[in-house]
PDB file of C-alpha atoms in Angstrom:
ATOM      1  CA  UNK A   1     -57.551 -31.020 -73.878  1.00  0.00           C
ATOM      2  CA  UNK A   2     -57.713 -31.905 -70.212  1.00  0.00           C
ATOM      3  CA  UNK A   3     -60.507 -30.883 -67.899  1.00  0.00           C
ATOM      4  CA  UNK A   4     -61.590 -31.518 -64.331  1.00  0.00           C
ATOM      5  CA  UNK A   5     -65.096 -31.382 -62.902  1.00  0.00           C
ATOM      6  CA  UNK A   6     -65.636 -31.279 -59.176  1.00  0.00           C
ATOM      7  CA  UNK A   7     -69.244 -32.037 -58.302  1.00  0.00           C
ATOM      8  CA  UNK A   8     -70.450 -29.795 -55.514  1.00  0.00           C
ATOM      9  CA  UNK A   9     -68.804 -26.472 -54.836  1.00  0.00           C
ATOM     10  CA  UNK A  10     -69.684 -26.827 -51.159  1.00  0.00           C
ATOM     11  CA  UNK A  11     -69.922 -29.971 -49.021  1.00  0.00           C
ATOM     12  CA  UNK A  12     -70.947 -29.919 -45.390  1.00  0.00           C
ATOM     13  CA  UNK A  13     -70.463 -32.869 -43.023  1.00  0.00           C
ATOM     14  CA  UNK A  14     -70.670 -33.479 -39.312  1.00  0.00           C
ATOM     15  CA  UNK A  15     -67.548 -34.185 -37.310  1.00  0.00           C
ATOM     16  CA  UNK A  16     -66.901 -37.933 -37.419  1.00  0.00           C
ATOM     17  CA  UNK A  17     -68.882 -38.464 -40.609  1.00  0.00           C
ATOM     18  CA  UNK A  18     -67.568 -39.772 -43.914  1.00  0.00           C
ATOM     19  CA  UNK A  19     -66.057 -37.224 -46.255  1.00  0.00           C
ATOM     20  CA  UNK A  20     -66.599 -37.785 -49.991  1.00  0.00           C
ATOM     21  CA  UNK A  21     -65.449 -35.177 -52.484  1.00  0.00           C
ATOM     22  CA  UNK A  22     -66.090 -36.003 -56.122  1.00  0.00           C
ATOM     23  CA  UNK A  23     -63.764 -35.451 -59.059  1.00  0.00           C
ATOM     24  CA  UNK A  24     -64.171 -36.479 -62.682  1.00  0.00           C
ATOM     25  CA  UNK A  25     -61.571 -35.794 -65.325  1.00  0.00           C
ATOM     26  CA  UNK A  26     -61.212 -35.774 -69.064  1.00  0.00           C
ATOM     27  CA  UNK A  27     -57.912 -36.688 -70.685  1.00  0.00           C
ATOM     28  CA  UNK A  28     -57.001 -38.207 -74.041  1.00  0.00           C
ATOM     29  CA  UNK A  29     -53.980 -39.995 -72.578  1.00  0.00           C
ATOM     30  CA  UNK A  30     -53.450 -41.771 -69.241  1.00  0.00           C
ATOM     31  CA  UNK A  31     -53.745 -39.089 -66.601  1.00  0.00           C
ATOM     32  CA  UNK A  32     -51.789 -38.137 -63.563  1.00  0.00           C
ATOM     33  CA  UNK A  33     -54.224 -37.051 -60.857  1.00  0.00           C
ATOM     34  CA  UNK A  34     -53.758 -34.883 -57.809  1.00  0.00           C
ATOM     35  CA  UNK A  35     -55.692 -33.602 -54.829  1.00  0.00           C
ATOM     36  CA  UNK A  36     -54.532 -30.361 -53.234  1.00  0.00           C
ATOM     37  CA  UNK A  37     -55.923 -28.688 -50.112  1.00  0.00           C
ATOM     38  CA  UNK A  38     -56.052 -24.965 -49.419  1.00  0.00           C
ATOM     39  CA  UNK A  39     -56.536 -23.754 -45.864  1.00  0.00           C
ATOM     40  CA  UNK A  40     -57.767 -20.172 -45.376  1.00  0.00           C
ATOM     41  CA  UNK A  41     -55.239 -17.559 -46.425  1.00  0.00           C
ATOM     42  CA  UNK A  42     -52.681 -20.181 -47.403  1.00  0.00           C
ATOM     43  CA  UNK A  43     -51.291 -21.687 -50.582  1.00  0.00           C
ATOM     44  CA  UNK A  44     -52.206 -25.110 -51.898  1.00  0.00           C
ATOM     45  CA  UNK A  45     -50.675 -28.208 -50.349  1.00  0.00           C
ATOM     46  CA  UNK A  46     -50.526 -31.660 -51.917  1.00  0.00           C
ATOM     47  CA  UNK A  47     -52.766 -34.251 -50.247  1.00  0.00           C
ATOM     48  CA  UNK A  48     -52.052 -37.158 -52.573  1.00  0.00           C
ATOM     49  CA  UNK A  49     -51.410 -38.077 -56.183  1.00  0.00           C
ATOM     50  CA  UNK A  50     -51.850 -40.952 -58.588  1.00  0.00           C
ATOM     51  CA  UNK A  51     -49.262 -41.499 -61.288  1.00  0.00           C
ATOM     52  CA  UNK A  52     -49.061 -45.226 -62.012  1.00  0.00           C
ATOM     53  CA  UNK A  53     -49.489 -48.524 -60.182  1.00  0.00           C
ATOM     54  CA  UNK A  54     -51.927 -49.057 -57.329  1.00  0.00           C
ATOM     55  CA  UNK A  55     -55.172 -47.273 -58.014  1.00  0.00           C
ATOM     56  CA  UNK A  56     -55.966 -46.665 -54.338  1.00  0.00           C
ATOM     57  CA  UNK A  57     -53.733 -43.881 -53.139  1.00  0.00           C
ATOM     58  CA  UNK A  58     -53.271 -42.861 -49.533  1.00  0.00           C
ATOM     59  CA  UNK A  59     -52.338 -39.339 -48.596  1.00  0.00           C
ATOM     60  CA  UNK A  60     -51.778 -37.154 -45.609  1.00  0.00           C
ATOM     61  CA  UNK A  61     -54.246 -36.571 -42.779  1.00  0.00           C
ATOM     62  CA  UNK A  62     -56.080 -39.853 -43.371  1.00  0.00           C
ATOM     63  CA  UNK A  63     -57.330 -39.032 -46.867  1.00  0.00           C
ATOM     64  CA  UNK A  64     -57.335 -41.476 -49.745  1.00  0.00           C
ATOM     65  CA  UNK A  65     -58.521 -41.522 -53.344  1.00  0.00           C
ATOM     66  CA  UNK A  66     -59.173 -44.221 -55.890  1.00  0.00           C
ATOM     67  CA  UNK A  67     -58.448 -43.899 -59.595  1.00  0.00           C
ATOM     68  CA  UNK A  68     -61.254 -45.507 -61.599  1.00  0.00           C
ATOM     69  CA  UNK A  69     -60.430 -45.407 -65.269  1.00  0.00           C
ATOM     70  CA  UNK A  70     -63.798 -46.782 -66.394  1.00  0.00           C
ATOM     71  CA  UNK A  71     -65.579 -43.992 -64.550  1.00  0.00           C
ATOM     72  CA  UNK A  72     -62.910 -41.323 -65.243  1.00  0.00           C
ATOM     73  CA  UNK A  73     -63.093 -40.519 -61.564  1.00  0.00           C
ATOM     74  CA  UNK A  74     -60.703 -39.803 -58.708  1.00  0.00           C
ATOM     75  CA  UNK A  75     -62.927 -39.221 -55.685  1.00  0.00           C
ATOM     76  CA  UNK A  76     -61.393 -38.200 -52.364  1.00  0.00           C
ATOM     77  CA  UNK A  77     -62.547 -39.854 -49.139  1.00  0.00           C
ATOM     78  CA  UNK A  78     -61.858 -39.824 -45.434  1.00  0.00           C
ATOM     79  CA  UNK A  79     -63.688 -42.178 -43.052  1.00  0.00           C
ATOM     80  CA  UNK A  80     -64.131 -39.687 -40.230  1.00  0.00           C
ATOM     81  CA  UNK A  81     -64.109 -35.911 -40.606  1.00  0.00           C
ATOM     82  CA  UNK A  82     -62.262 -33.709 -38.169  1.00  0.00           C
ATOM     83  CA  UNK A  83     -62.813 -30.016 -37.592  1.00  0.00           C
ATOM     84  CA  UNK A  84     -59.312 -29.353 -38.897  1.00  0.00           C
ATOM     85  CA  UNK A  85     -60.320 -30.776 -42.301  1.00  0.00           C
ATOM     86  CA  UNK A  86     -62.349 -27.661 -43.064  1.00  0.00           C
ATOM     87  CA  UNK A  87     -60.708 -26.206 -46.161  1.00  0.00           C
ATOM     88  CA  UNK A  88     -61.052 -25.980 -49.919  1.00  0.00           C
ATOM     89  CA  UNK A  89     -60.047 -29.035 -51.923  1.00  0.00           C
ATOM     90  CA  UNK A  90     -58.864 -29.002 -55.513  1.00  0.00           C
ATOM     91  CA  UNK A  91     -58.614 -31.898 -57.917  1.00  0.00           C
ATOM     92  CA  UNK A  92     -56.079 -31.527 -60.733  1.00  0.00           C
ATOM     93  CA  UNK A  93     -54.897 -33.470 -63.780  1.00  0.00           C
ATOM     94  CA  UNK A  94     -51.784 -33.587 -65.913  1.00  0.00           C
ATOM     95  CA  UNK A  95     -50.397 -36.247 -68.245  1.00  0.00           C
ATOM     96  CA  UNK A  96     -47.194 -37.456 -69.854  1.00  0.00           C
ATOM     97  CA  UNK A  97     -47.601 -35.038 -72.758  1.00  0.00           C
ATOM     98  CA  UNK A  98     -48.461 -31.991 -70.678  1.00  0.00           C
ATOM     99  CA  UNK A  99     -46.596 -30.703 -67.618  1.00  0.00           C
ATOM    100  CA  UNK A 100     -49.453 -28.291 -66.928  1.00  0.00           C
ATOM    101  CA  UNK A 101     -51.764 -28.924 -64.016  1.00  0.00           C
ATOM    102  CA  UNK A 102     -55.405 -28.313 -64.884  1.00  0.00           C
ATOM    103  CA  UNK A 103     -57.387 -27.624 -61.718  1.00  0.00           C
ATOM    104  CA  UNK A 104     -61.033 -28.081 -60.929  1.00  0.00           C
ATOM    105  CA  UNK A 105     -63.038 -25.191 -59.484  1.00  0.00           C
ATOM    106  CA  UNK A 106     -62.633 -26.525 -55.967  1.00  0.00           C
ATOM    107  CA  UNK A 107     -64.943 -27.888 -53.260  1.00  0.00           C
ATOM    108  CA  UNK A 108     -65.280 -26.069 -49.968  1.00  0.00           C
ATOM    109  CA  UNK A 109     -65.597 -28.542 -47.097  1.00  0.00           C
ATOM    110  CA  UNK A 110     -67.185 -27.402 -43.873  1.00  0.00           C
ATOM    111  CA  UNK A 111     -67.229 -29.629 -40.786  1.00  0.00           C
ATOM    112  CA  UNK A 112     -69.966 -29.088 -38.245  1.00  0.00           C
ATOM    113  CA  UNK A 113     -69.469 -29.948 -34.560  1.00  0.00           C
TER     114      UNK A 113
ATOM    115  CA  UNK B   1     -36.944 -25.518 -45.528  1.00  0.00           C
ATOM    116  CA  UNK B   2     -38.580 -22.096 -45.765  1.00  0.00           C
ATOM    117  CA  UNK B   3     -40.950 -23.059 -48.536  1.00  0.00           C
ATOM    118  CA  UNK B   4     -41.925 -20.761 -51.379  1.00  0.00           C
ATOM    119  CA  UNK B   5     -41.820 -17.135 -50.292  1.00  0.00           C
ATOM    120  CA  UNK B   6     -44.002 -14.468 -51.855  1.00  0.00           C
ATOM    121  CA  UNK B   7     -44.128 -10.746 -51.257  1.00  0.00           C
ATOM    122  CA  UNK B   8     -46.051  -8.702 -50.607  1.00  0.00           C
ATOM    123  CA  UNK B   9     -48.841 -10.745 -49.041  1.00  0.00           C
ATOM    124  CA  UNK B  10     -51.360  -7.997 -49.715  1.00  0.00           C
ATOM    125  CA  UNK B  11     -51.261  -5.190 -52.232  1.00  0.00           C
ATOM    126  CA  UNK B  12     -53.824  -2.457 -52.726  1.00  0.00           C
ATOM    127  CA  UNK B  13     -53.268  -0.086 -55.600  1.00  0.00           C
ATOM    128  CA  UNK B  14     -55.127   2.244 -57.869  1.00  0.00           C
ATOM    129  CA  UNK B  15     -56.018   1.597 -61.460  1.00  0.00           C
ATOM    130  CA  UNK B  16     -53.177   2.512 -63.787  1.00  0.00           C
ATOM    131  CA  UNK B  17     -50.400   1.902 -61.301  1.00  0.00           C
ATOM    132  CA  UNK B  18     -47.615  -0.603 -61.818  1.00  0.00           C
ATOM    133  CA  UNK B  19     -47.666  -3.665 -59.574  1.00  0.00           C
ATOM    134  CA  UNK B  20     -44.746  -6.018 -58.985  1.00  0.00           C
ATOM    135  CA  UNK B  21     -45.191  -9.352 -57.249  1.00  0.00           C
ATOM    136  CA  UNK B  22     -42.167 -11.285 -56.049  1.00  0.00           C
ATOM    137  CA  UNK B  23     -41.397 -14.945 -55.537  1.00  0.00           C
ATOM    138  CA  UNK B  24     -38.513 -16.918 -54.089  1.00  0.00           C
ATOM    139  CA  UNK B  25     -38.811 -20.621 -54.978  1.00  0.00           C
ATOM    140  CA  UNK B  26     -37.561 -23.486 -52.874  1.00  0.00           C
ATOM    141  CA  UNK B  27     -33.822 -23.870 -53.198  1.00  0.00           C
ATOM    142  CA  UNK B  28     -32.884 -26.553 -55.706  1.00  0.00           C
ATOM    143  CA  UNK B  29     -36.187 -26.458 -57.547  1.00  0.00           C
ATOM    144  CA  UNK B  30     -35.902 -25.988 -61.301  1.00  0.00           C
ATOM    145  CA  UNK B  31     -39.502 -25.232 -62.238  1.00  0.00           C
ATOM    146  CA  UNK B  32     -41.504 -22.162 -61.318  1.00  0.00           C
ATOM    147  CA  UNK B  33     -45.160 -21.424 -61.988  1.00  0.00           C
ATOM    148  CA  UNK B  34     -47.291 -18.295 -61.587  1.00  0.00           C
ATOM    149  CA  UNK B  35     -51.036 -18.819 -61.060  1.00  0.00           C
ATOM    150  CA  UNK B  36     -53.979 -16.496 -60.643  1.00  0.00           C
ATOM    151  CA  UNK B  37     -56.993 -17.449 -58.528  1.00  0.00           C
ATOM    152  CA  UNK B  38     -60.382 -15.757 -58.850  1.00  0.00           C
ATOM    153  CA  UNK B  39     -63.872 -16.766 -57.849  1.00  0.00           C
ATOM    154  CA  UNK B  40     -65.065 -16.701 -61.442  1.00  0.00           C
ATOM    155  CA  UNK B  41     -62.232 -18.525 -63.182  1.00  0.00           C
ATOM    156  CA  UNK B  42     -60.659 -20.576 -60.410  1.00  0.00           C
ATOM    157  CA  UNK B  43     -56.925 -21.330 -60.628  1.00  0.00           C
ATOM    158  CA  UNK B  44     -55.288 -20.396 -63.913  1.00  0.00           C
ATOM    159  CA  UNK B  45     -51.685 -20.981 -64.918  1.00  0.00           C
ATOM    160  CA  UNK B  46     -50.165 -17.739 -66.167  1.00  0.00           C
ATOM    161  CA  UNK B  47     -46.592 -18.712 -66.975  1.00  0.00           C
ATOM    162  CA  UNK B  48     -44.138 -21.557 -66.451  1.00  0.00           C
ATOM    163  CA  UNK B  49     -40.341 -21.324 -66.165  1.00  0.00           C
ATOM    164  CA  UNK B  50     -37.869 -24.185 -66.321  1.00  0.00           C
ATOM    165  CA  UNK B  51     -34.245 -23.526 -65.396  1.00  0.00           C
ATOM    166  CA  UNK B  52     -35.040 -19.785 -65.388  1.00  0.00           C
ATOM    167  CA  UNK B  53     -36.291 -19.868 -68.987  1.00  0.00           C
ATOM    168  CA  UNK B  54     -39.939 -19.070 -69.793  1.00  0.00           C
ATOM    169  CA  UNK B  55     -41.354 -22.199 -71.402  1.00  0.00           C
ATOM    170  CA  UNK B  56     -45.022 -21.359 -71.724  1.00  0.00           C
ATOM    171  CA  UNK B  57     -46.606 -17.947 -71.273  1.00  0.00           C
ATOM    172  CA  UNK B  58     -49.823 -18.729 -73.097  1.00  0.00           C
ATOM    173  CA  UNK B  59     -51.799 -18.084 -69.940  1.00  0.00           C
ATOM    174  CA  UNK B  60     -50.635 -14.492 -69.567  1.00  0.00           C
ATOM    175  CA  UNK B  61     -53.833 -12.559 -70.160  1.00  0.00           C
ATOM    176  CA  UNK B  62     -52.516  -9.461 -71.885  1.00  0.00           C
ATOM    177  CA  UNK B  63     -49.399  -7.503 -72.747  1.00  0.00           C
ATOM    178  CA  UNK B  64     -49.908  -5.650 -69.504  1.00  0.00           C
ATOM    179  CA  UNK B  65     -48.603  -8.751 -67.743  1.00  0.00           C
ATOM    180  CA  UNK B  66     -44.926  -9.701 -67.796  1.00  0.00           C
ATOM    181  CA  UNK B  67     -42.807 -12.129 -65.813  1.00  0.00           C
ATOM    182  CA  UNK B  68     -39.092 -12.559 -65.354  1.00  0.00           C
ATOM    183  CA  UNK B  69     -36.801 -15.010 -63.659  1.00  0.00           C
ATOM    184  CA  UNK B  70     -33.309 -13.468 -63.592  1.00  0.00           C
ATOM    185  CA  UNK B  71     -31.866 -16.290 -61.504  1.00  0.00           C
ATOM    186  CA  UNK B  72     -32.851 -19.561 -59.860  1.00  0.00           C
ATOM    187  CA  UNK B  73     -33.899 -17.914 -56.629  1.00  0.00           C
ATOM    188  CA  UNK B  74     -36.083 -15.039 -57.757  1.00  0.00           C
ATOM    189  CA  UNK B  75     -39.000 -14.293 -60.052  1.00  0.00           C
ATOM    190  CA  UNK B  76     -41.286 -11.313 -60.581  1.00  0.00           C
ATOM    191  CA  UNK B  77     -44.724 -10.868 -62.079  1.00  0.00           C
ATOM    192  CA  UNK B  78     -45.440  -7.333 -63.184  1.00  0.00           C
ATOM    193  CA  UNK B  79     -48.713  -5.724 -64.193  1.00  0.00           C
ATOM    194  CA  UNK B  80     -48.475  -2.365 -65.918  1.00  0.00           C
ATOM    195  CA  UNK B  81     -50.883  -0.653 -65.985  1.00  0.00           C
ATOM    196  CA  UNK B  82     -53.101  -2.419 -63.482  1.00  0.00           C
ATOM    197  CA  UNK B  83     -56.881  -2.613 -63.874  1.00  0.00           C
ATOM    198  CA  UNK B  84     -59.662  -3.516 -61.398  1.00  0.00           C
ATOM    199  CA  UNK B  85     -60.236  -6.830 -63.196  1.00  0.00           C
ATOM    200  CA  UNK B  86     -56.698  -7.858 -62.229  1.00  0.00           C
ATOM    201  CA  UNK B  87     -57.835  -8.126 -58.620  1.00  0.00           C
ATOM    202  CA  UNK B  88     -57.128 -11.705 -57.574  1.00  0.00           C
ATOM    203  CA  UNK B  89     -54.825 -13.870 -55.491  1.00  0.00           C
ATOM    204  CA  UNK B  90     -51.589 -14.603 -57.310  1.00  0.00           C
ATOM    205  CA  UNK B  91     -49.689 -17.750 -56.382  1.00  0.00           C
ATOM    206  CA  UNK B  92     -46.162 -18.774 -57.148  1.00  0.00           C
ATOM    207  CA  UNK B  93     -45.296 -22.477 -57.066  1.00  0.00           C
ATOM    208  CA  UNK B  94     -42.057 -24.357 -57.581  1.00  0.00           C
ATOM    209  CA  UNK B  95     -41.175 -27.944 -58.450  1.00  0.00           C
ATOM    210  CA  UNK B  96     -38.019 -30.018 -58.531  1.00  0.00           C
ATOM    211  CA  UNK B  97     -38.098 -30.436 -62.316  1.00  0.00           C
ATOM    212  CA  UNK B  98     -40.456 -30.385 -65.262  1.00  0.00           C
ATOM    213  CA  UNK B  99     -41.765 -33.915 -64.780  1.00  0.00           C
ATOM    214  CA  UNK B 100     -45.592 -33.841 -64.999  1.00  0.00           C
ATOM    215  CA  UNK B 101     -45.838 -36.152 -61.987  1.00  0.00           C
ATOM    216  CA  UNK B 102     -43.971 -33.667 -59.832  1.00  0.00           C
ATOM    217  CA  UNK B 103     -45.508 -32.080 -56.790  1.00  0.00           C
ATOM    218  CA  UNK B 104     -45.852 -28.338 -57.018  1.00  0.00           C
ATOM    219  CA  UNK B 105     -45.145 -26.419 -53.816  1.00  0.00           C
ATOM    220  CA  UNK B 106     -47.225 -23.287 -53.490  1.00  0.00           C
ATOM    221  CA  UNK B 107     -46.430 -20.053 -51.752  1.00  0.00           C
ATOM    222  CA  UNK B 108     -48.980 -18.289 -49.529  1.00  0.00           C
ATOM    223  CA  UNK B 109     -50.066 -15.994 -52.342  1.00  0.00           C
ATOM    224  CA  UNK B 110     -50.352 -12.251 -52.891  1.00  0.00           C
ATOM    225  CA  UNK B 111     -53.843 -10.804 -52.616  1.00  0.00           C
ATOM    226  CA  UNK B 112     -54.028  -7.944 -55.122  1.00  0.00           C
ATOM    227  CA  UNK B 113     -56.781  -5.357 -55.027  1.00  0.00           C
ATOM    228  CA  UNK B 114     -56.916  -2.771 -57.793  1.00  0.00           C
ATOM    229  CA  UNK B 115     -59.262   0.103 -57.031  1.00  0.00           C
TER     230      UNK B 115
END
Protein backbone atom coordinates (compact mmCIF):
# COMPACT_ATOMS: atom_id res chain seq x y z
CA UNK A 1 0.00 0.00 0.00
CA UNK A 2 1.10 3.54 -0.71
CA UNK A 3 1.50 6.21 1.91
CA UNK A 4 2.76 9.77 2.14
CA UNK A 5 4.20 11.54 5.16
CA UNK A 6 4.57 15.29 5.19
CA UNK A 7 6.84 16.42 8.01
CA UNK A 8 5.49 19.55 9.64
CA UNK A 9 1.84 20.44 9.43
CA UNK A 10 2.76 24.12 9.58
CA UNK A 11 5.84 25.89 8.21
CA UNK A 12 6.45 29.59 8.66
CA UNK A 13 9.06 31.55 6.69
CA UNK A 14 9.94 35.17 6.13
CA UNK A 15 9.38 36.76 2.75
CA UNK A 16 12.49 36.17 0.64
CA UNK A 17 13.61 33.14 2.64
CA UNK A 18 14.03 29.60 1.37
CA UNK A 19 10.94 27.43 1.37
CA UNK A 20 11.44 23.72 2.13
CA UNK A 21 8.44 21.44 2.51
CA UNK A 22 9.23 17.82 3.24
CA UNK A 23 7.56 14.75 1.77
CA UNK A 24 8.44 11.09 2.20
CA UNK A 25 6.55 8.30 0.50
CA UNK A 26 6.15 4.57 0.69
CA UNK A 27 5.48 2.55 -2.44
CA UNK A 28 6.26 -1.03 -3.43
CA UNK A 29 6.69 -0.08 -7.09
CA UNK A 30 8.28 2.96 -8.75
CA UNK A 31 6.15 5.91 -7.74
CA UNK A 32 4.65 8.83 -9.52
CA UNK A 33 4.87 11.87 -7.24
CA UNK A 34 2.90 15.08 -7.19
CA UNK A 35 2.75 18.36 -5.32
CA UNK A 36 -0.57 20.20 -5.25
CA UNK A 37 -1.30 23.61 -3.73
CA UNK A 38 -4.57 24.73 -2.18
CA UNK A 39 -5.24 28.43 -1.72
CA UNK A 40 -7.93 29.44 0.79
CA UNK A 41 -11.42 28.46 -0.27
CA UNK A 42 -10.19 26.94 -3.52
CA UNK A 43 -9.62 23.49 -4.96
CA UNK A 44 -6.22 21.89 -5.37
CA UNK A 45 -3.97 22.92 -8.23
CA UNK A 46 -1.00 20.96 -9.57
CA UNK A 47 2.39 22.53 -8.85
CA UNK A 48 4.57 19.83 -10.37
CA UNK A 49 4.90 16.10 -10.84
CA UNK A 50 7.54 13.43 -11.30
CA UNK A 51 6.77 10.45 -13.49
CA UNK A 52 10.01 9.29 -15.10
CA UNK A 53 13.29 10.77 -16.32
CA UNK A 54 14.98 13.76 -14.73
CA UNK A 55 14.69 13.60 -10.98
CA UNK A 56 14.71 17.38 -10.51
CA UNK A 57 11.32 18.67 -11.54
CA UNK A 58 10.43 22.31 -12.03
CA UNK A 59 6.91 23.55 -11.55
CA UNK A 60 4.89 26.69 -11.56
CA UNK A 61 5.58 29.80 -9.48
CA UNK A 62 9.29 29.02 -9.10
CA UNK A 63 8.85 25.77 -7.16
CA UNK A 64 10.88 22.65 -7.77
CA UNK A 65 11.20 19.20 -6.23
CA UNK A 66 13.75 16.44 -6.41
CA UNK A 67 12.92 12.74 -6.43
CA UNK A 68 15.44 10.85 -4.29
CA UNK A 69 14.77 7.15 -4.49
CA UNK A 70 17.36 6.21 -1.87
CA UNK A 71 15.71 8.52 0.64
CA UNK A 72 12.12 7.88 -0.58
CA UNK A 73 11.70 11.63 -0.58
CA UNK A 74 10.23 14.30 -2.83
CA UNK A 75 10.83 17.57 -0.99
CA UNK A 76 9.47 20.83 -2.41
CA UNK A 77 11.65 23.94 -2.48
CA UNK A 78 11.57 27.54 -3.60
CA UNK A 79 14.62 29.80 -3.24
CA UNK A 80 12.73 32.92 -2.20
CA UNK A 81 9.28 32.98 -0.61
CA UNK A 82 6.67 35.46 -1.70
CA UNK A 83 3.60 36.50 0.24
CA UNK A 84 1.44 34.95 -2.47
CA UNK A 85 2.94 31.52 -1.69
CA UNK A 86 0.93 31.32 1.53
CA UNK A 87 -1.28 28.26 1.07
CA UNK A 88 -1.57 24.60 1.98
CA UNK A 89 0.64 22.18 0.09
CA UNK A 90 -0.12 18.52 -0.48
CA UNK A 91 2.25 15.79 -1.57
CA UNK A 92 0.66 12.80 -3.32
CA UNK A 93 1.73 9.45 -4.77
CA UNK A 94 0.39 7.03 -7.33
CA UNK A 95 2.06 4.28 -9.36
CA UNK A 96 1.70 2.24 -12.53
CA UNK A 97 -0.50 -0.31 -10.77
CA UNK A 98 -2.76 2.17 -9.03
CA UNK A 99 -4.52 5.17 -10.59
CA UNK A 100 -5.45 6.40 -7.12
CA UNK A 101 -3.72 9.43 -5.69
CA UNK A 102 -2.79 8.99 -2.04
CA UNK A 103 -2.37 12.40 -0.40
CA UNK A 104 -0.37 13.48 2.59
CA UNK A 105 -2.05 15.43 5.39
CA UNK A 106 -0.79 18.71 4.00
CA UNK A 107 1.59 21.46 5.16
CA UNK A 108 0.29 24.95 5.76
CA UNK A 109 2.84 27.54 4.64
CA UNK A 110 2.68 31.01 6.10
CA UNK A 111 4.91 33.82 4.81
CA UNK A 112 5.74 36.65 7.15
CA UNK A 113 6.54 40.15 5.85
CA UNK B 1 -11.89 26.67 -20.15
CA UNK B 2 -14.31 26.98 -17.24
CA UNK B 3 -12.61 24.36 -15.13
CA UNK B 4 -14.46 21.90 -12.92
CA UNK B 5 -17.71 23.38 -11.67
CA UNK B 6 -19.30 22.35 -8.39
CA UNK B 7 -22.58 23.38 -6.83
CA UNK B 8 -23.57 24.44 -4.34
CA UNK B 9 -20.45 26.03 -2.88
CA UNK B 10 -21.91 25.92 0.61
CA UNK B 11 -24.65 23.74 2.02
CA UNK B 12 -26.07 23.81 5.52
CA UNK B 13 -28.63 21.18 6.38
CA UNK B 14 -30.10 19.39 9.33
CA UNK B 15 -29.36 15.85 10.35
CA UNK B 16 -31.54 13.38 8.48
CA UNK B 17 -32.00 15.50 5.39
CA UNK B 18 -30.94 14.43 1.92
CA UNK B 19 -28.01 16.31 0.40
CA UNK B 20 -27.08 16.34 -3.28
CA UNK B 21 -23.77 17.72 -4.48
CA UNK B 22 -23.22 18.39 -8.17
CA UNK B 23 -20.20 18.40 -10.43
CA UNK B 24 -19.54 19.33 -14.04
CA UNK B 25 -16.13 18.06 -15.18
CA UNK B 26 -13.93 19.69 -17.77
CA UNK B 27 -15.18 18.97 -21.25
CA UNK B 28 -13.31 16.09 -22.86
CA UNK B 29 -12.12 14.60 -19.59
CA UNK B 30 -12.90 10.92 -19.15
CA UNK B 31 -12.12 10.42 -15.47
CA UNK B 32 -14.00 11.88 -12.52
CA UNK B 33 -13.16 11.65 -8.83
CA UNK B 34 -15.07 12.61 -5.68
CA UNK B 35 -12.98 13.43 -2.59
CA UNK B 36 -13.81 14.40 0.96
CA UNK B 37 -11.54 16.67 3.00
CA UNK B 38 -11.66 16.87 6.79
CA UNK B 39 -9.21 18.09 9.39
CA UNK B 40 -8.99 14.66 10.98
CA UNK B 41 -8.65 12.45 7.91
CA UNK B 42 -7.29 14.81 5.27
CA UNK B 43 -8.19 14.15 1.62
CA UNK B 44 -9.94 10.85 0.98
CA UNK B 45 -10.99 9.44 -2.37
CA UNK B 46 -14.64 8.42 -2.24
CA UNK B 47 -15.32 7.17 -5.75
CA UNK B 48 -13.75 7.12 -9.20
CA UNK B 49 -15.55 7.07 -12.57
CA UNK B 50 -14.01 6.35 -15.95
CA UNK B 51 -16.08 6.99 -19.07
CA UNK B 52 -19.13 7.50 -16.82
CA UNK B 53 -18.75 4.05 -15.24
CA UNK B 54 -17.98 3.70 -11.51
CA UNK B 55 -14.66 1.89 -11.31
CA UNK B 56 -13.89 2.02 -7.61
CA UNK B 57 -16.28 3.01 -4.84
CA UNK B 58 -14.33 1.43 -2.02
CA UNK B 59 -13.88 4.81 -0.40
CA UNK B 60 -17.60 5.48 -0.02
CA UNK B 61 -18.03 5.42 3.74
CA UNK B 62 -21.50 3.94 4.06
CA UNK B 63 -24.64 3.01 2.17
CA UNK B 64 -25.89 6.48 2.95
CA UNK B 65 -23.53 7.74 0.26
CA UNK B 66 -24.23 7.22 -3.44
CA UNK B 67 -22.80 8.70 -6.61
CA UNK B 68 -23.95 8.75 -10.20
CA UNK B 69 -22.59 9.92 -13.50
CA UNK B 70 -25.46 9.83 -16.03
CA UNK B 71 -23.39 11.43 -18.77
CA UNK B 72 -19.91 12.78 -19.45
CA UNK B 73 -20.75 16.26 -18.27
CA UNK B 74 -22.50 15.68 -14.96
CA UNK B 75 -22.09 13.78 -11.71
CA UNK B 76 -23.85 13.82 -8.36
CA UNK B 77 -22.90 12.72 -4.87
CA UNK B 78 -25.86 12.10 -2.62
CA UNK B 79 -26.00 11.60 1.13
CA UNK B 80 -29.24 10.26 2.53
CA UNK B 81 -29.78 10.62 5.41
CA UNK B 82 -27.09 13.11 6.34
CA UNK B 83 -25.34 13.06 9.72
CA UNK B 84 -23.20 15.68 11.52
CA UNK B 85 -20.07 13.58 10.92
CA UNK B 86 -20.57 14.08 7.18
CA UNK B 87 -19.62 17.72 7.60
CA UNK B 88 -16.62 18.28 5.35
CA UNK B 89 -15.50 19.87 2.10
CA UNK B 90 -16.32 17.68 -0.87
CA UNK B 91 -14.22 18.05 -4.00
CA UNK B 92 -14.83 16.84 -7.50
CA UNK B 93 -11.84 16.41 -9.81
CA UNK B 94 -11.54 15.38 -13.43
CA UNK B 95 -8.72 14.02 -15.59
CA UNK B 96 -8.19 13.40 -19.27
CA UNK B 97 -8.01 9.62 -18.86
CA UNK B 98 -7.25 6.94 -16.32
CA UNK B 99 -3.47 7.14 -16.65
CA UNK B 100 -1.94 7.30 -13.14
CA UNK B 101 0.44 10.04 -14.28
CA UNK B 102 -2.46 12.27 -15.23
CA UNK B 103 -3.05 15.61 -13.61
CA UNK B 104 -6.30 15.84 -11.73
CA UNK B 105 -8.14 19.16 -12.01
CA UNK B 106 -10.07 20.04 -8.89
CA UNK B 107 -13.22 22.05 -8.51
CA UNK B 108 -13.60 24.70 -5.79
CA UNK B 109 -15.39 22.28 -3.49
CA UNK B 110 -18.69 22.19 -1.61
CA UNK B 111 -18.51 22.97 2.09
CA UNK B 112 -21.18 20.83 3.77
CA UNK B 113 -22.35 21.49 7.31
CA UNK B 114 -24.80 19.06 8.87
CA UNK B 115 -26.36 20.37 12.06
